[in-house]
């Protein structure tokens, strides 16, 4: 292999990494814009925060909004939120997915012994079902309903 050929290959790899990073940043930006459209009051909380902290704040609000929609029995809103959650799992970089799992997935409740919310499990995509089934916060009862 010539040096020139090796340089070209290295350049392509660097460009691929750069392109991948751009896609990741574009998705993170798109998600934050989506959250701000739905929860405009978050703009004040985002002030002065790092991008990573903004994502954490956004995931927390997204979790609370999704849990409230489940608790209220709002089928259409739950469906819309789960579609965004599925997009997150499909498109976010590994660190963002990991944070999403901890902040969102591990905290959603489908059954707490007082109120059954198992109807919402039917709205989960296959990707979300797998994510919830692997969650430490997933009860045996809910895990059985996912299967």
PDB file of C-alpha atoms in Angstrom:
ATOM      1  CA  UNK A   1       0.000   0.000   0.000  1.00  0.00           C
ATOM      2  CA  UNK A   2       1.435   3.340  -0.961  1.00  0.00           C
ATOM      3  CA  UNK A   3       1.577   6.249   1.424  1.00  0.00           C
ATOM      4  CA  UNK A   4      -0.668   8.264  -0.888  1.00  0.00           C
ATOM      5  CA  UNK A   5      -3.325   5.540  -0.889  1.00  0.00           C
ATOM      6  CA  UNK A   6      -3.106   5.226   2.899  1.00  0.00           C
ATOM      7  CA  UNK A   7      -3.607   8.999   3.269  1.00  0.00           C
ATOM      8  CA  UNK A   8      -6.719   8.868   1.138  1.00  0.00           C
ATOM      9  CA  UNK A   9      -8.146   6.032   3.187  1.00  0.00           C
ATOM     10  CA  UNK A  10      -7.413   7.888   6.411  1.00  0.00           C
ATOM     11  CA  UNK A  11      -9.063  11.004   5.014  1.00  0.00           C
ATOM     12  CA  UNK A  12     -12.177   9.061   4.135  1.00  0.00           C
ATOM     13  CA  UNK A  13     -12.361   7.669   7.656  1.00  0.00           C
ATOM     14  CA  UNK A  14     -11.930  11.123   9.133  1.00  0.00           C
ATOM     15  CA  UNK A  15     -14.659  12.442   6.836  1.00  0.00           C
ATOM     16  CA  UNK A  16     -16.955   9.608   7.865  1.00  0.00           C
ATOM     17  CA  UNK A  17     -16.367  10.386  11.537  1.00  0.00           C
ATOM     18  CA  UNK A  18     -16.910  14.080  10.876  1.00  0.00           C
ATOM     19  CA  UNK A  19     -20.124  13.335   8.956  1.00  0.00           C
ATOM     20  CA  UNK A  20     -21.305  11.013  11.719  1.00  0.00           C
ATOM     21  CA  UNK A  21     -20.625  13.706  14.331  1.00  0.00           C
ATOM     22  CA  UNK A  22     -22.522  16.225  12.237  1.00  0.00           C
ATOM     23  CA  UNK A  23     -25.518  13.900  12.025  1.00  0.00           C
ATOM     24  CA  UNK A  24     -25.396  13.359  15.796  1.00  0.00           C
ATOM     25  CA  UNK A  25     -25.238  17.101  16.443  1.00  0.00           C
ATOM     26  CA  UNK A  26     -28.043  17.712  13.949  1.00  0.00           C
ATOM     27  CA  UNK A  27     -30.242  15.151  15.700  1.00  0.00           C
ATOM     28  CA  UNK A  28     -29.469  16.568  19.153  1.00  0.00           C
ATOM     29  CA  UNK A  29     -30.286  20.060  17.881  1.00  0.00           C
ATOM     30  CA  UNK A  30     -33.502  18.820  16.250  1.00  0.00           C
ATOM     31  CA  UNK A  31     -34.564  17.106  19.484  1.00  0.00           C
ATOM     32  CA  UNK A  32     -33.883  20.222  21.568  1.00  0.00           C
ATOM     33  CA  UNK A  33     -35.863  22.318  19.085  1.00  0.00           C
ATOM     34  CA  UNK A  34     -38.726  19.800  19.262  1.00  0.00           C
ATOM     35  CA  UNK A  35     -38.711  19.985  23.069  1.00  0.00           C
ATOM     36  CA  UNK A  36     -38.673  23.793  23.048  1.00  0.00           C
ATOM     37  CA  UNK A  37     -41.662  23.862  20.668  1.00  0.00           C
ATOM     38  CA  UNK A  38     -43.655  21.739  23.113  1.00  0.00           C
ATOM     39  CA  UNK A  39     -42.309  23.219  26.343  1.00  0.00           C
ATOM     40  CA  UNK A  40     -41.317  26.844  25.623  1.00  0.00           C
ATOM     41  CA  UNK A  41     -40.690  27.558  29.316  1.00  0.00           C
ATOM     42  CA  UNK A  42     -37.580  25.375  29.091  1.00  0.00           C
ATOM     43  CA  UNK A  43     -35.800  28.169  27.214  1.00  0.00           C
ATOM     44  CA  UNK A  44     -35.200  29.925  30.534  1.00  0.00           C
ATOM     45  CA  UNK A  45     -33.838  26.714  32.095  1.00  0.00           C
ATOM     46  CA  UNK A  46     -31.489  26.229  29.127  1.00  0.00           C
ATOM     47  CA  UNK A  47     -29.877  29.665  29.651  1.00  0.00           C
ATOM     48  CA  UNK A  48     -26.203  29.294  30.477  1.00  0.00           C
ATOM     49  CA  UNK A  49     -26.303  25.484  30.444  1.00  0.00           C
ATOM     50  CA  UNK A  50     -24.006  23.233  28.437  1.00  0.00           C
ATOM     51  CA  UNK A  51     -25.421  21.226  25.556  1.00  0.00           C
ATOM     52  CA  UNK A  52     -25.174  18.057  27.655  1.00  0.00           C
ATOM     53  CA  UNK A  53     -27.106  19.637  30.523  1.00  0.00           C
ATOM     54  CA  UNK A  54     -29.749  20.953  28.115  1.00  0.00           C
ATOM     55  CA  UNK A  55     -30.272  17.427  26.851  1.00  0.00           C
ATOM     56  CA  UNK A  56     -30.602  16.160  30.439  1.00  0.00           C
ATOM     57  CA  UNK A  57     -33.158  18.880  31.265  1.00  0.00           C
ATOM     58  CA  UNK A  58     -35.049  18.116  28.048  1.00  0.00           C
ATOM     59  CA  UNK A  59     -35.132  14.370  28.777  1.00  0.00           C
ATOM     60  CA  UNK A  60     -36.438  15.047  32.273  1.00  0.00           C
ATOM     61  CA  UNK A  61     -39.257  17.250  30.983  1.00  0.00           C
ATOM     62  CA  UNK A  62     -39.990  14.740  28.220  1.00  0.00           C
ATOM     63  CA  UNK A  63     -40.227  11.966  30.815  1.00  0.00           C
ATOM     64  CA  UNK A  64     -42.632  13.961  33.022  1.00  0.00           C
ATOM     65  CA  UNK A  65     -44.817  14.932  30.062  1.00  0.00           C
ATOM     66  CA  UNK A  66     -44.939  11.329  28.854  1.00  0.00           C
ATOM     67  CA  UNK A  67     -45.737   9.974  32.325  1.00  0.00           C
ATOM     68  CA  UNK A  68     -48.499  12.575  32.742  1.00  0.00           C
ATOM     69  CA  UNK A  69     -49.966  11.611  29.357  1.00  0.00           C
ATOM     70  CA  UNK A  70     -49.928   7.935  30.395  1.00  0.00           C
ATOM     71  CA  UNK A  71     -51.496   8.757  33.774  1.00  0.00           C
ATOM     72  CA  UNK A  72     -54.194  10.846  32.060  1.00  0.00           C
ATOM     73  CA  UNK A  73     -54.951   8.109  29.515  1.00  0.00           C
ATOM     74  CA  UNK A  74     -54.129  10.419  26.581  1.00  0.00           C
ATOM     75  CA  UNK A  75     -53.618   7.775  23.914  1.00  0.00           C
ATOM     76  CA  UNK A  76     -52.751  10.175  21.081  1.00  0.00           C
ATOM     77  CA  UNK A  77     -50.199  12.126  23.093  1.00  0.00           C
ATOM     78  CA  UNK A  78     -48.592   8.941  24.418  1.00  0.00           C
ATOM     79  CA  UNK A  79     -48.346   7.646  20.865  1.00  0.00           C
ATOM     80  CA  UNK A  80     -46.674  10.886  19.699  1.00  0.00           C
ATOM     81  CA  UNK A  81     -44.223  10.878  22.615  1.00  0.00           C
ATOM     82  CA  UNK A  82     -43.340   7.226  22.089  1.00  0.00           C
ATOM     83  CA  UNK A  83     -42.693   7.940  18.405  1.00  0.00           C
ATOM     84  CA  UNK A  84     -40.174  10.604  19.432  1.00  0.00           C
ATOM     85  CA  UNK A  85     -38.665   8.237  22.006  1.00  0.00           C
ATOM     86  CA  UNK A  86     -38.244   5.627  19.278  1.00  0.00           C
ATOM     87  CA  UNK A  87     -36.534   8.197  17.049  1.00  0.00           C
ATOM     88  CA  UNK A  88     -34.203   9.039  19.928  1.00  0.00           C
ATOM     89  CA  UNK A  89     -33.184   5.423  20.363  1.00  0.00           C
ATOM     90  CA  UNK A  90     -32.676   5.037  16.613  1.00  0.00           C
ATOM     91  CA  UNK A  91     -30.705   8.228  15.971  1.00  0.00           C
ATOM     92  CA  UNK A  92     -28.958   9.452  19.095  1.00  0.00           C
ATOM     93  CA  UNK A  93     -25.293   8.784  19.725  1.00  0.00           C
ATOM     94  CA  UNK A  94     -24.473   6.195  22.436  1.00  0.00           C
ATOM     95  CA  UNK A  95     -23.912   8.724  25.244  1.00  0.00           C
ATOM     96  CA  UNK A  96     -27.230  10.434  24.485  1.00  0.00           C
ATOM     97  CA  UNK A  97     -29.032   7.058  24.325  1.00  0.00           C
ATOM     98  CA  UNK A  98     -27.524   6.057  27.648  1.00  0.00           C
ATOM     99  CA  UNK A  99     -28.675   9.280  29.295  1.00  0.00           C
ATOM    100  CA  UNK A 100     -32.122   8.831  27.721  1.00  0.00           C
ATOM    101  CA  UNK A 101     -32.341   5.336  29.167  1.00  0.00           C
ATOM    102  CA  UNK A 102     -31.488   6.542  32.678  1.00  0.00           C
ATOM    103  CA  UNK A 103     -33.666   9.670  32.682  1.00  0.00           C
ATOM    104  CA  UNK A 104     -36.650   8.463  30.636  1.00  0.00           C
ATOM    105  CA  UNK A 105     -36.852   4.692  30.248  1.00  0.00           C
ATOM    106  CA  UNK A 106     -35.963   3.649  33.792  1.00  0.00           C
ATOM    107  CA  UNK A 107     -38.511   5.996  35.352  1.00  0.00           C
ATOM    108  CA  UNK A 108     -41.667   5.462  33.301  1.00  0.00           C
ATOM    109  CA  UNK A 109     -44.306   3.582  35.264  1.00  0.00           C
ATOM    110  CA  UNK A 110     -46.866   1.378  33.591  1.00  0.00           C
ATOM    111  CA  UNK A 111     -48.155  -0.185  36.788  1.00  0.00           C
ATOM    112  CA  UNK A 112     -47.515   0.947  40.345  1.00  0.00           C
ATOM    113  CA  UNK A 113     -49.964  -1.326  42.141  1.00  0.00           C
ATOM    114  CA  UNK A 114     -52.501   1.500  42.456  1.00  0.00           C
ATOM    115  CA  UNK A 115     -53.236   2.363  38.846  1.00  0.00           C
ATOM    116  CA  UNK A 116     -52.856   0.166  35.800  1.00  0.00           C
ATOM    117  CA  UNK A 117     -51.402   1.918  32.818  1.00  0.00           C
ATOM    118  CA  UNK A 118     -50.641  -1.227  30.859  1.00  0.00           C
ATOM    119  CA  UNK A 119     -52.742   0.051  27.939  1.00  0.00           C
ATOM    120  CA  UNK A 120     -49.759   2.306  27.099  1.00  0.00           C
ATOM    121  CA  UNK A 121     -47.509  -0.712  26.564  1.00  0.00           C
ATOM    122  CA  UNK A 122     -49.428  -1.330  23.342  1.00  0.00           C
ATOM    123  CA  UNK A 123     -48.082   1.957  21.981  1.00  0.00           C
ATOM    124  CA  UNK A 124     -44.426   0.913  22.312  1.00  0.00           C
ATOM    125  CA  UNK A 125     -42.443   0.196  19.167  1.00  0.00           C
ATOM    126  CA  UNK A 126     -40.339  -2.965  19.075  1.00  0.00           C
ATOM    127  CA  UNK A 127     -37.233  -0.888  19.812  1.00  0.00           C
ATOM    128  CA  UNK A 128     -38.876   0.718  22.865  1.00  0.00           C
ATOM    129  CA  UNK A 129     -40.202  -2.644  24.069  1.00  0.00           C
ATOM    130  CA  UNK A 130     -36.665  -4.007  24.018  1.00  0.00           C
ATOM    131  CA  UNK A 131     -35.331  -0.944  25.814  1.00  0.00           C
ATOM    132  CA  UNK A 132     -37.990  -1.161  28.542  1.00  0.00           C
ATOM    133  CA  UNK A 133     -37.571  -4.926  28.922  1.00  0.00           C
ATOM    134  CA  UNK A 134     -33.845  -4.432  29.536  1.00  0.00           C
ATOM    135  CA  UNK A 135     -34.455  -1.671  32.074  1.00  0.00           C
ATOM    136  CA  UNK A 136     -33.648  -2.216  35.721  1.00  0.00           C
ATOM    137  CA  UNK A 137     -36.829  -0.310  36.577  1.00  0.00           C
ATOM    138  CA  UNK A 138     -39.049  -2.701  34.626  1.00  0.00           C
ATOM    139  CA  UNK A 139     -41.151  -4.804  37.008  1.00  0.00           C
ATOM    140  CA  UNK A 140     -41.659  -8.508  36.366  1.00  0.00           C
ATOM    141  CA  UNK A 141     -45.365  -7.864  35.781  1.00  0.00           C
ATOM    142  CA  UNK A 142     -44.682  -5.257  33.093  1.00  0.00           C
ATOM    143  CA  UNK A 143     -41.869  -7.372  31.605  1.00  0.00           C
ATOM    144  CA  UNK A 144     -44.357 -10.262  31.231  1.00  0.00           C
ATOM    145  CA  UNK A 145     -46.778  -7.949  29.397  1.00  0.00           C
ATOM    146  CA  UNK A 146     -44.006  -6.897  27.025  1.00  0.00           C
ATOM    147  CA  UNK A 147     -43.374 -10.458  25.904  1.00  0.00           C
TER     148      UNK A 147
END
